[in-house]
Tab-separated table of C-alpha atoms in Angstrom:
chain	number	residue	atom	x	y	z
N	1	UNK	CA	87.096	88.866	113.841
N	2	UNK	CA	87.396	88.899	110.082
N	3	UNK	CA	89.853	86.338	108.539
N	4	UNK	CA	92.589	87.171	106.137
N	5	UNK	CA	92.589	84.141	104.192
N	6	UNK	CA	93.532	80.722	104.736
N	7	UNK	CA	95.871	80.428	107.855
N	8	UNK	CA	95.992	84.270	108.265
N	9	UNK	CA	94.388	86.147	110.906
N	10	UNK	CA	94.792	89.480	112.769
N	11	UNK	CA	95.064	89.746	116.559
N	12	UNK	CA	94.460	92.777	118.583
N	13	UNK	CA	97.603	93.446	120.586
N	14	UNK	CA	99.025	96.334	122.563
N	15	UNK	CA	101.927	98.296	121.221
N	16	UNK	CA	105.097	96.372	120.953
N	17	UNK	CA	103.628	93.351	122.474
N	18	UNK	CA	104.463	89.926	120.920
N	19	UNK	CA	102.244	88.094	118.501
N	20	UNK	CA	101.594	84.166	119.198
N	21	UNK	CA	104.488	82.445	120.854
N	22	UNK	CA	106.536	80.479	118.319
N	23	UNK	CA	106.693	76.859	118.590
N	24	UNK	CA	109.046	75.746	121.358
N	25	UNK	CA	112.192	73.626	120.418
N	26	UNK	CA	111.543	69.972	120.387
N	27	UNK	CA	112.537	67.951	123.351
N	28	UNK	CA	111.180	65.312	125.502
N	29	UNK	CA	108.243	66.669	127.595
N	30	UNK	CA	108.865	66.470	131.316
N	31	UNK	CA	106.265	65.231	133.919
N	32	UNK	CA	105.241	68.009	136.449
N	33	UNK	CA	103.240	65.689	138.763
N	34	UNK	CA	103.965	65.995	142.507
N	35	UNK	CA	105.881	62.747	142.828
N	36	UNK	CA	108.251	64.004	139.795
N	37	UNK	CA	109.087	67.389	141.319
N	38	UNK	CA	112.383	65.991	143.118
N	39	UNK	CA	113.435	64.059	140.068
N	40	UNK	CA	112.973	67.007	137.878
N	41	UNK	CA	114.982	69.265	140.163
N	42	UNK	CA	117.772	66.791	140.142
N	43	UNK	CA	117.491	66.360	136.414
N	44	UNK	CA	117.887	70.333	136.182
N	45	UNK	CA	121.064	70.409	138.404
N	46	UNK	CA	122.584	67.599	136.319
N	47	UNK	CA	121.889	69.214	132.919
N	48	UNK	CA	123.437	72.494	134.347
N	49	UNK	CA	126.361	70.772	135.798
N	50	UNK	CA	127.341	69.299	132.473
N	51	UNK	CA	126.413	72.198	130.392
N	52	UNK	CA	128.121	75.031	132.468
N	53	UNK	CA	131.682	73.752	133.163
N	54	UNK	CA	133.781	75.577	135.771
N	55	UNK	CA	135.732	78.661	134.582
N	56	UNK	CA	139.201	77.637	133.838
N	57	UNK	CA	142.147	79.446	135.505
N	58	UNK	CA	143.131	82.715	134.056
N	59	UNK	CA	146.340	81.420	132.688
N	60	UNK	CA	144.442	78.627	130.932
N	61	UNK	CA	141.581	80.592	129.491
N	62	UNK	CA	142.851	80.426	125.832
N	63	UNK	CA	143.913	76.847	126.196
N	64	UNK	CA	140.907	75.122	127.669
N	65	UNK	CA	138.772	73.621	124.880
N	66	UNK	CA	135.043	74.642	124.625
N	67	UNK	CA	132.552	72.192	125.949
N	68	UNK	CA	131.399	69.677	123.514
N	69	UNK	CA	128.614	70.797	121.368
N	70	UNK	CA	126.380	67.970	122.580
N	71	UNK	CA	126.514	69.416	126.116
N	72	UNK	CA	125.069	72.769	125.021
N	73	UNK	CA	122.614	70.920	122.626
N	74	UNK	CA	121.550	68.751	125.590
N	75	UNK	CA	120.742	71.803	127.523
N	76	UNK	CA	118.640	73.168	124.531
N	77	UNK	CA	116.778	69.961	124.071
N	78	UNK	CA	116.197	69.747	127.918
N	79	UNK	CA	114.891	73.305	127.982
N	80	UNK	CA	112.586	72.596	125.127
N	81	UNK	CA	111.021	69.652	126.969
N	82	UNK	CA	109.774	72.053	129.778
N	83	UNK	CA	106.310	72.803	128.854
N	84	UNK	CA	105.224	74.890	131.881
N	85	UNK	CA	106.174	78.355	132.414
N	86	UNK	CA	106.939	77.631	135.983
N	87	UNK	CA	109.301	74.892	135.192
N	88	UNK	CA	111.368	77.023	132.872
N	89	UNK	CA	111.580	79.824	135.382
N	90	UNK	CA	112.789	77.377	137.853
N	91	UNK	CA	115.609	76.333	135.603
N	92	UNK	CA	116.488	79.821	134.708
N	93	UNK	CA	116.500	80.805	138.290
N	94	UNK	CA	118.814	78.020	139.214
N	95	UNK	CA	121.023	79.109	136.279
N	96	UNK	CA	121.011	82.562	137.461
N	97	UNK	CA	121.673	81.641	141.095
N	98	UNK	CA	124.329	79.097	140.863
N	99	UNK	CA	126.408	79.876	137.751
N	100	UNK	CA	127.111	83.581	137.870
N	101	UNK	CA	130.250	85.113	139.173
N	102	UNK	CA	132.671	83.674	141.658
N	103	UNK	CA	132.590	86.605	144.319
N	104	UNK	CA	135.447	85.213	146.024
N	105	UNK	CA	137.555	85.583	142.980
N	106	UNK	CA	136.242	89.141	142.372
N	107	UNK	CA	137.095	90.275	145.943
N	108	UNK	CA	140.614	88.700	145.524
N	109	UNK	CA	141.416	90.332	142.172
N	110	UNK	CA	139.879	93.655	143.319
N	111	UNK	CA	142.249	93.561	146.069
N	112	UNK	CA	145.140	92.894	143.893
N	113	UNK	CA	144.107	95.779	141.726
N	114	UNK	CA	143.930	98.119	144.710
N	115	UNK	CA	147.288	97.045	146.134
N	116	UNK	CA	148.925	97.753	142.706
N	117	UNK	CA	147.548	101.095	142.339
N	118	UNK	CA	149.041	102.128	145.710
N	119	UNK	CA	152.462	101.145	144.626
N	120	UNK	CA	154.822	102.383	141.775
N	121	UNK	CA	154.345	99.590	139.163
N	122	UNK	CA	154.830	99.334	135.379
N	123	UNK	CA	151.654	99.933	133.529
N	124	UNK	CA	151.772	96.418	132.214
N	125	UNK	CA	151.447	94.794	135.499
N	126	UNK	CA	148.670	97.035	136.570
N	127	UNK	CA	146.746	96.271	133.144
N	128	UNK	CA	147.291	92.660	133.593
N	129	UNK	CA	145.704	92.769	137.000
N	130	UNK	CA	142.717	94.692	135.791
N	131	UNK	CA	142.298	92.042	132.911
N	132	UNK	CA	142.315	89.374	135.574
N	133	UNK	CA	139.550	91.385	137.519
N	134	UNK	CA	137.590	91.636	134.265
N	135	UNK	CA	137.751	87.875	133.769
N	136	UNK	CA	136.628	87.193	137.218
N	137	UNK	CA	133.592	89.323	136.667
N	138	UNK	CA	132.382	87.247	133.783
N	139	UNK	CA	129.327	85.005	134.889
N	140	UNK	CA	129.721	81.386	133.984
N	141	UNK	CA	126.468	81.153	132.410
N	142	UNK	CA	127.826	83.650	129.833
N	143	UNK	CA	129.986	80.872	128.344
N	144	UNK	CA	126.928	78.697	128.039
N	145	UNK	CA	125.132	81.457	126.102
N	146	UNK	CA	128.026	82.156	123.953
N	147	UNK	CA	128.438	78.376	123.045
N	148	UNK	CA	124.695	78.142	122.301
N	149	UNK	CA	124.926	80.910	119.840
N	150	UNK	CA	127.217	78.817	117.599
N	151	UNK	CA	124.775	76.059	117.328
N	152	UNK	CA	122.240	75.873	114.318
N	153	UNK	CA	119.280	78.164	115.555
N	154	UNK	CA	121.077	79.003	118.793
N	155	UNK	CA	120.557	82.667	118.479
N	156	UNK	CA	116.936	82.298	117.942
N	157	UNK	CA	116.572	79.787	120.803
N	158	UNK	CA	118.519	82.685	123.063
N	159	UNK	CA	115.977	85.099	121.951
N	160	UNK	CA	113.119	82.982	123.041
N	161	UNK	CA	114.926	82.093	126.361
N	162	UNK	CA	115.181	85.777	127.221
N	163	UNK	CA	111.325	86.214	126.283
N	164	UNK	CA	110.655	83.395	128.753
N	165	UNK	CA	112.949	84.960	131.319
N	166	UNK	CA	111.069	88.326	131.088
N	167	UNK	CA	107.660	86.558	131.257
N	168	UNK	CA	108.791	84.594	134.437
N	169	UNK	CA	109.789	87.939	135.956
N	170	UNK	CA	106.476	89.693	135.019
N	171	UNK	CA	104.631	86.751	136.602
N	172	UNK	CA	107.073	86.979	139.800
N	173	UNK	CA	107.898	83.285	139.198
N	174	UNK	CA	111.560	84.174	139.685
N	175	UNK	CA	113.029	87.153	141.192
N	176	UNK	CA	116.008	88.733	142.647
N	177	UNK	CA	119.270	90.435	141.590
N	178	UNK	CA	120.852	87.376	140.338
N	179	UNK	CA	117.982	86.983	137.852
N	180	UNK	CA	118.009	90.653	136.848
N	181	UNK	CA	121.830	90.451	136.260
N	182	UNK	CA	121.520	87.339	133.962
N	183	UNK	CA	118.818	89.258	131.958
N	184	UNK	CA	121.100	92.242	131.701
N	185	UNK	CA	123.923	89.994	130.435
N	186	UNK	CA	121.737	88.449	127.842
N	187	UNK	CA	120.127	91.597	126.768
N	188	UNK	CA	123.797	92.871	126.213
N	189	UNK	CA	124.839	89.858	124.256
N	190	UNK	CA	121.658	90.096	122.090
N	191	UNK	CA	122.599	93.889	121.448
N	192	UNK	CA	125.936	92.982	120.207
N	193	UNK	CA	124.545	90.098	117.851
N	194	UNK	CA	121.698	92.361	116.681
N	195	UNK	CA	123.593	95.570	116.045
N	196	UNK	CA	122.888	97.506	112.822
N	197	UNK	CA	125.741	95.804	110.990
N	198	UNK	CA	124.067	92.461	111.263
N	199	UNK	CA	120.642	93.615	110.158
N	200	UNK	CA	119.123	93.637	106.796
N	201	UNK	CA	116.540	96.320	105.782
N	202	UNK	CA	113.557	94.769	103.728
N	203	UNK	CA	110.782	96.471	102.085
N	204	UNK	CA	107.238	94.738	101.832
N	205	UNK	CA	105.229	95.100	98.840
N	206	UNK	CA	102.223	93.128	97.484
N	207	UNK	CA	104.520	90.954	95.617
N	208	UNK	CA	106.535	89.847	98.667
N	209	UNK	CA	106.129	86.097	99.743
N	210	UNK	CA	102.849	85.168	101.297
N	211	UNK	CA	104.771	84.063	104.331
N	212	UNK	CA	106.318	87.457	104.859
N	213	UNK	CA	102.865	89.109	104.304
N	214	UNK	CA	101.341	86.802	106.850
N	215	UNK	CA	104.142	87.578	109.328
N	216	UNK	CA	103.801	91.333	108.820
N	217	UNK	CA	100.025	91.131	109.450
N	218	UNK	CA	100.291	88.904	112.515
N	219	UNK	CA	102.770	91.174	113.902
N	220	UNK	CA	100.983	94.473	113.502
N	221	UNK	CA	100.563	95.486	117.097
N	222	UNK	CA	99.108	99.025	116.767
N	223	UNK	CA	96.467	99.048	114.183
N	224	UNK	CA	95.312	95.421	113.523
N	225	UNK	CA	95.064	94.351	109.886
N	226	UNK	CA	91.429	93.632	109.125
N	227	UNK	CA	91.687	91.403	105.943
N	228	UNK	CA	93.537	90.845	102.783
N	229	UNK	CA	92.458	94.078	101.033
N	230	UNK	CA	93.444	96.001	104.054
N	231	UNK	CA	96.943	94.400	103.977
N	232	UNK	CA	97.180	95.343	100.292
N	233	UNK	CA	96.531	99.007	100.949
N	234	UNK	CA	99.098	99.073	103.700
N	235	UNK	CA	101.852	98.081	101.258
N	236	UNK	CA	100.488	99.697	98.103
N	237	UNK	CA	100.696	103.099	96.851
N	238	UNK	CA	101.261	106.046	99.143
N	239	UNK	CA	102.331	103.518	101.697
N	240	UNK	CA	105.697	101.787	102.801
N	241	UNK	CA	106.298	98.891	104.903
N	242	UNK	CA	109.910	97.990	105.972
N	243	UNK	CA	111.416	95.479	108.501
N	244	UNK	CA	114.510	94.454	109.882
N	245	UNK	CA	115.903	90.663	109.609
N	246	UNK	CA	118.852	89.134	111.050
N	247	UNK	CA	121.695	87.353	109.209
N	248	UNK	CA	120.888	84.196	111.464
N	249	UNK	CA	117.253	84.359	110.422
N	250	UNK	CA	116.836	85.884	106.862
N	251	UNK	CA	113.426	86.805	105.892
N	252	UNK	CA	111.940	86.799	109.262
N	253	UNK	CA	110.713	90.247	110.533
N	254	UNK	CA	112.102	91.242	113.817
N	255	UNK	CA	110.646	94.855	113.809
N	256	UNK	CA	108.290	96.239	111.524
N	257	UNK	CA	107.462	100.037	110.599
N	258	UNK	CA	104.644	101.256	108.519
N	259	UNK	CA	104.791	104.567	106.771
N	260	UNK	CA	102.152	106.735	105.100
N	261	UNK	CA	103.280	109.119	102.489
N	262	UNK	CA	101.135	112.130	102.578
N	263	UNK	CA	100.726	115.929	101.719
N	264	UNK	CA	100.498	117.076	105.232
N	265	UNK	CA	101.439	115.854	108.726
N	266	UNK	CA	98.160	113.618	109.564
N	267	UNK	CA	95.975	114.153	112.464
N	268	UNK	CA	93.804	111.182	112.155
N	269	UNK	CA	94.700	107.423	111.839
N	270	UNK	CA	91.357	106.511	110.141
N	271	UNK	CA	92.514	108.646	107.003
N	272	UNK	CA	95.596	106.317	107.025
N	273	UNK	CA	94.439	102.808	107.904
N	274	UNK	CA	90.686	102.746	106.578
N	275	UNK	CA	90.690	104.853	103.386
N	276	UNK	CA	91.552	103.585	99.895
N	277	UNK	CA	94.601	105.550	98.695
N	278	UNK	CA	93.694	108.037	96.006
N	279	UNK	CA	95.029	106.220	93.142
N	280	UNK	CA	97.012	103.106	92.074
N	281	UNK	CA	99.753	105.326	90.665
N	282	UNK	CA	101.670	107.697	93.080
N	283	UNK	CA	102.028	111.225	92.284
N	284	UNK	CA	105.499	112.246	93.738
N	285	UNK	CA	104.280	115.955	93.618
N	286	UNK	CA	101.597	114.979	96.186
N	287	UNK	CA	104.040	113.454	98.624
N	288	UNK	CA	105.439	116.213	101.166
N	289	UNK	CA	105.418	113.991	104.434
N	290	UNK	CA	106.386	110.756	105.862
N	291	UNK	CA	104.279	109.624	108.787
N	292	UNK	CA	105.507	106.773	110.892
N	293	UNK	CA	102.057	105.148	112.040
N	294	UNK	CA	103.175	101.943	113.509
N	295	UNK	CA	106.153	100.245	114.825
N	296	UNK	CA	105.906	96.705	116.240
N	297	UNK	CA	108.476	94.596	117.786
N	298	UNK	CA	107.834	90.744	116.785
N	299	UNK	CA	110.215	89.069	119.323
N	300	UNK	CA	109.717	89.897	122.947
N	301	UNK	CA	113.114	88.581	123.880
N	302	UNK	CA	114.604	91.637	121.972
N	303	UNK	CA	112.868	94.139	124.346
N	304	UNK	CA	115.436	96.850	125.106
N	305	UNK	CA	117.573	96.275	121.891
N	306	UNK	CA	117.501	99.396	119.917
N	307	UNK	CA	115.904	97.797	116.929
N	308	UNK	CA	113.272	100.522	116.466
N	309	UNK	CA	115.654	103.483	116.608
N	310	UNK	CA	117.933	101.981	114.059
N	311	UNK	CA	114.948	101.107	111.792
N	312	UNK	CA	113.574	104.541	111.759
N	313	UNK	CA	117.062	106.102	110.973
N	314	UNK	CA	117.538	103.716	108.018
N	315	UNK	CA	114.084	104.241	106.726
N	316	UNK	CA	114.603	107.927	106.653
N	317	UNK	CA	117.573	107.445	104.565
N	318	UNK	CA	115.765	104.975	102.136
N	319	UNK	CA	112.786	107.552	101.648
N	320	UNK	CA	115.115	110.537	101.028
N	321	UNK	CA	116.818	108.326	98.256
N	322	UNK	CA	113.400	107.603	96.843
N	323	UNK	CA	111.960	111.206	97.393
N	324	UNK	CA	114.837	113.844	97.573
N	325	UNK	CA	112.301	116.628	98.059
N	326	UNK	CA	110.479	114.853	101.147
N	327	UNK	CA	110.601	117.647	103.903
N	328	UNK	CA	108.687	116.393	106.897
N	329	UNK	CA	109.008	113.198	108.935
N	330	UNK	CA	106.659	112.627	111.785
N	331	UNK	CA	104.945	109.845	113.753
N	332	UNK	CA	101.170	109.504	114.481
N	333	UNK	CA	101.380	107.876	117.672
N	334	UNK	CA	98.958	106.273	119.999
N	335	UNK	CA	99.001	107.317	123.790
N	336	UNK	CA	98.749	104.024	125.759
N	337	UNK	CA	98.165	104.379	129.197
N	338	UNK	CA	96.541	107.903	129.297
N	339	UNK	CA	92.952	106.771	130.180
N	340	UNK	CA	94.326	104.582	132.988
N	341	UNK	CA	96.308	107.427	134.520
N	342	UNK	CA	93.190	109.759	134.022
N	343	UNK	CA	90.724	107.356	135.753
N	344	UNK	CA	93.263	107.080	138.547
N	345	UNK	CA	93.240	110.797	139.027
N	346	UNK	CA	89.416	110.910	138.763
N	347	UNK	CA	88.964	108.114	141.383
N	348	UNK	CA	91.594	109.776	143.939
N	349	UNK	CA	89.547	113.025	143.742
N	350	UNK	CA	86.272	111.495	144.005
N	351	UNK	CA	87.386	110.098	147.370
N	352	UNK	CA	87.803	113.630	148.744
N	353	UNK	CA	84.217	115.179	148.142
N	354	UNK	CA	84.311	118.825	146.883
N	355	UNK	CA	87.938	118.486	145.652
N	356	UNK	CA	88.363	119.598	142.058
N	357	UNK	CA	91.877	119.939	140.462
N	358	UNK	CA	91.293	118.871	137.022
N	359	UNK	CA	88.395	120.966	135.532
N	360	UNK	CA	87.349	124.575	135.673
N	361	UNK	CA	84.172	125.615	137.437
N	362	UNK	CA	82.451	126.376	134.002
N	363	UNK	CA	83.666	123.012	132.824
N	364	UNK	CA	82.223	121.024	135.716
N	365	UNK	CA	78.843	122.836	135.311
N	366	UNK	CA	78.642	122.036	131.654
N	367	UNK	CA	79.513	118.399	132.300
N	368	UNK	CA	77.063	118.276	135.033
N	369	UNK	CA	74.313	119.597	133.071
N	370	UNK	CA	75.050	117.049	130.174
N	371	UNK	CA	75.180	114.008	132.435
N	372	UNK	CA	73.145	114.948	135.321
N	373	UNK	CA	75.719	113.611	137.779
N	374	UNK	CA	78.808	115.087	139.526
N	375	UNK	CA	81.786	115.191	137.224
N	376	UNK	CA	84.282	112.806	138.628
N	377	UNK	CA	81.750	109.934	139.455
N	378	UNK	CA	80.175	110.228	135.923
N	379	UNK	CA	83.348	110.654	133.932
N	380	UNK	CA	85.033	107.296	135.373
N	381	UNK	CA	82.159	105.512	134.073
N	382	UNK	CA	82.074	107.295	130.620
N	383	UNK	CA	85.571	107.161	129.926
N	384	UNK	CA	85.984	103.524	130.742
N	385	UNK	CA	83.890	102.675	127.602
N	386	UNK	CA	83.409	104.322	124.272
N	387	UNK	CA	79.893	105.475	124.741
N	388	UNK	CA	80.703	109.190	125.582
N	389	UNK	CA	81.969	109.485	121.826
N	390	UNK	CA	78.626	109.110	120.528
N	391	UNK	CA	77.387	112.398	122.007
N	392	UNK	CA	78.535	115.405	120.037
N	393	UNK	CA	77.771	117.688	123.082
N	394	UNK	CA	80.028	115.605	125.296
N	395	UNK	CA	82.870	115.363	122.709
N	396	UNK	CA	82.939	119.274	122.606
N	397	UNK	CA	82.757	119.742	126.321
N	398	UNK	CA	85.475	117.250	126.919
N	399	UNK	CA	87.793	118.420	124.263
N	400	UNK	CA	89.469	121.318	126.189
N	401	UNK	CA	90.093	119.526	129.596
N	402	UNK	CA	91.204	116.279	127.969
N	403	UNK	CA	93.669	117.914	125.591
N	404	UNK	CA	95.429	119.787	128.534
N	405	UNK	CA	95.216	116.840	130.684
N	406	UNK	CA	96.786	114.746	127.770
N	407	UNK	CA	99.458	117.483	127.315
N	408	UNK	CA	100.613	117.188	130.973
N	409	UNK	CA	100.417	113.454	130.949
N	410	UNK	CA	103.048	113.435	128.130
N	411	UNK	CA	105.140	116.190	129.167
N	412	UNK	CA	104.961	116.409	132.962
N	413	UNK	CA	104.301	112.901	134.197
N	414	UNK	CA	107.726	111.336	134.667
N	415	UNK	CA	109.503	108.039	135.649
N	416	UNK	CA	113.161	108.690	136.921
N	417	UNK	CA	112.996	111.957	135.301
N	418	UNK	CA	111.996	110.674	131.739
N	419	UNK	CA	108.632	110.581	130.173
N	420	UNK	CA	106.298	108.037	131.873
N	421	UNK	CA	104.553	107.307	128.726
N	422	UNK	CA	106.619	104.497	126.781
N	423	UNK	CA	105.906	105.681	123.365
N	424	UNK	CA	106.871	109.374	124.235
N	425	UNK	CA	110.107	108.119	125.888
N	426	UNK	CA	111.038	106.182	122.716
N	427	UNK	CA	110.596	109.100	120.362
N	428	UNK	CA	112.056	111.534	122.658
N	429	UNK	CA	115.115	109.501	123.141
N	430	UNK	CA	115.421	109.431	119.273
N	431	UNK	CA	115.480	113.126	119.131
N	432	UNK	CA	112.074	113.992	118.163
N	433	UNK	CA	109.679	116.927	119.033
N	434	UNK	CA	106.545	116.606	121.179
N	435	UNK	CA	104.725	118.466	118.474
N	436	UNK	CA	101.016	118.205	118.229
N	437	UNK	CA	98.291	116.543	120.327
N	438	UNK	CA	95.204	115.679	118.041
N	439	UNK	CA	91.743	115.469	119.401
N	440	UNK	CA	89.655	112.541	118.180
N	441	UNK	CA	92.308	111.115	116.109
N	442	UNK	CA	91.514	107.452	116.707
N	443	UNK	CA	87.751	106.826	116.975
N	444	UNK	CA	88.302	102.846	117.212
N	445	UNK	CA	87.353	101.124	120.453
N	446	UNK	CA	90.890	100.593	121.233
N	447	UNK	CA	91.762	104.413	120.770
N	448	UNK	CA	88.815	105.548	122.678
N	449	UNK	CA	89.319	103.232	125.545
N	450	UNK	CA	93.033	103.549	125.749
N	451	UNK	CA	93.541	107.346	125.048
N	452	UNK	CA	90.068	108.811	124.845
N	453	UNK	CA	90.666	108.967	121.201
N	454	UNK	CA	93.895	111.259	121.337
N	455	UNK	CA	96.976	110.662	119.236
N	456	UNK	CA	100.263	112.601	119.217
N	457	UNK	CA	102.633	113.711	116.427
N	458	UNK	CA	106.329	113.292	117.391
N	459	UNK	CA	107.964	115.429	114.569
N	460	UNK	CA	111.658	114.433	113.228
N	461	UNK	CA	113.572	117.585	112.524
N	462	UNK	CA	116.477	115.769	111.100
N	463	UNK	CA	119.084	118.528	111.791
N	464	UNK	CA	117.822	118.784	115.395
N	465	UNK	CA	117.325	115.064	116.372
N	466	UNK	CA	121.007	114.584	117.601
N	467	UNK	CA	121.033	117.675	120.123
N	468	UNK	CA	117.368	117.062	121.161
N	469	UNK	CA	118.419	113.327	121.903
N	470	UNK	CA	121.346	114.465	123.920
N	471	UNK	CA	119.378	116.923	125.775
N	472	UNK	CA	116.731	114.447	126.873
N	473	UNK	CA	119.071	111.712	127.668
N	474	UNK	CA	121.539	113.814	129.667
N	475	UNK	CA	119.486	116.626	131.118
N	476	UNK	CA	115.914	115.037	130.751
N	477	UNK	CA	114.690	118.139	128.686
N	478	UNK	CA	111.687	117.599	126.529
N	479	UNK	CA	111.400	119.532	123.428
N	480	UNK	CA	107.925	120.650	122.586
N	481	UNK	CA	106.005	122.725	120.268
N	482	UNK	CA	104.067	125.893	121.195
N	483	UNK	CA	100.821	123.960	121.110
N	484	UNK	CA	101.949	121.568	123.835
N	485	UNK	CA	103.653	124.137	125.883
N	486	UNK	CA	100.265	126.294	125.653
N	487	UNK	CA	98.274	123.182	126.820
N	488	UNK	CA	100.777	122.357	129.528
N	489	UNK	CA	100.398	126.123	130.823
N	490	UNK	CA	96.566	125.864	130.601
N	491	UNK	CA	96.741	122.619	132.822
N	492	UNK	CA	99.111	124.225	135.354
N	493	UNK	CA	96.791	127.120	135.674
N	494	UNK	CA	93.652	125.024	136.263
N	495	UNK	CA	95.131	122.301	138.219
N	496	UNK	CA	96.930	121.894	141.485
N	497	UNK	CA	98.910	118.522	140.992
């Protein structure tokens, strides 16, 4: 991998994945040997007992002093000393399980509310009973998180703590409804702290600080930056790069958006990330489209917080100020998961000899002649690598079937009624239109192995984004262009899935 200069390297990352974990908070490193397990568990219980005091009675909630700052700082220091993922998961599991909601209080207050609703009472009495119930529903650990947020660097610490929690859940080191509940509470708190009013929009140029340029290059998760010249092109003429920072961490990118300013809606990523812009001076008359070709979240702990949506909306407004005549806004997006989905279909059909629900008879004959083997067995091997793209005949033969299969994957494959593909789901929630699927739009190894070289434009018609978003979120309706709907119809005609 080519370097970008001293201390600057590019990493190949999946969309919306994190760059390297930032340094952990300083703390005494704790032993994890067999004999120390019991002592470590006792230490965890002790630090939690001191850092998470009992909930005060409802009547005393505003008169009870907050825990001493040192108690919260002790928790942060103790947590920073847990070097192993399993140790952090154990502490977080104990926090979720032992310091949540008092279910006895919830039952008691709920019964009180129900009783009052069955009797004619003044509104103030009922409202106070409901307030008591709300208070009982607040988990104890929420107070800990609230007080940590007031420490210097506390919000940053909580973002990393949630990243650790998500990692522990993914590794199945900690599971269960209490853990999911704590994750939801922490996500809700972060969503409030990182709402649009607390975010600063920054534009990156070649004259930005070296630290910012380094962070931007390292966080690029969709199309890795190759070297300094590549970075210079991405923030130079006919390009824009923006990021959100937070008032608690000024100058630190949280989510980054790369934009290409073009004369028409791009159908190929190589034209954006590999070619030298046509001149050092922008000609505004040549700019008719803004292409969002990469958006990367730099903090895994902020997953699910609507930073990307806010960023796109803010960038659109900035571009409209700079280019009032700008008429088209579109993404040029990867299709992560398409190849994996397709290989799964091929595998399932290969197990039933003679079954074919993906290709027409003529397509099967053509592909068999080119490869010399049955279609399903051959394609599984070919599509697992990038070798097939070296054959012009194979590229032509695969275009029609893979285009319609991709259209169905984006339009027809669902998770709980919404688009299965995460990138599609993101743009559709924003109100974009599934506008155009592009053949051989990403010829890189990543593009060929991840999505068979296909990419998709999600078109933002600004006057239609609000109703499109509402229709998708409430009715699960996907707005798609004639090209996409035609490909979907072809798939349904040729397939029996």
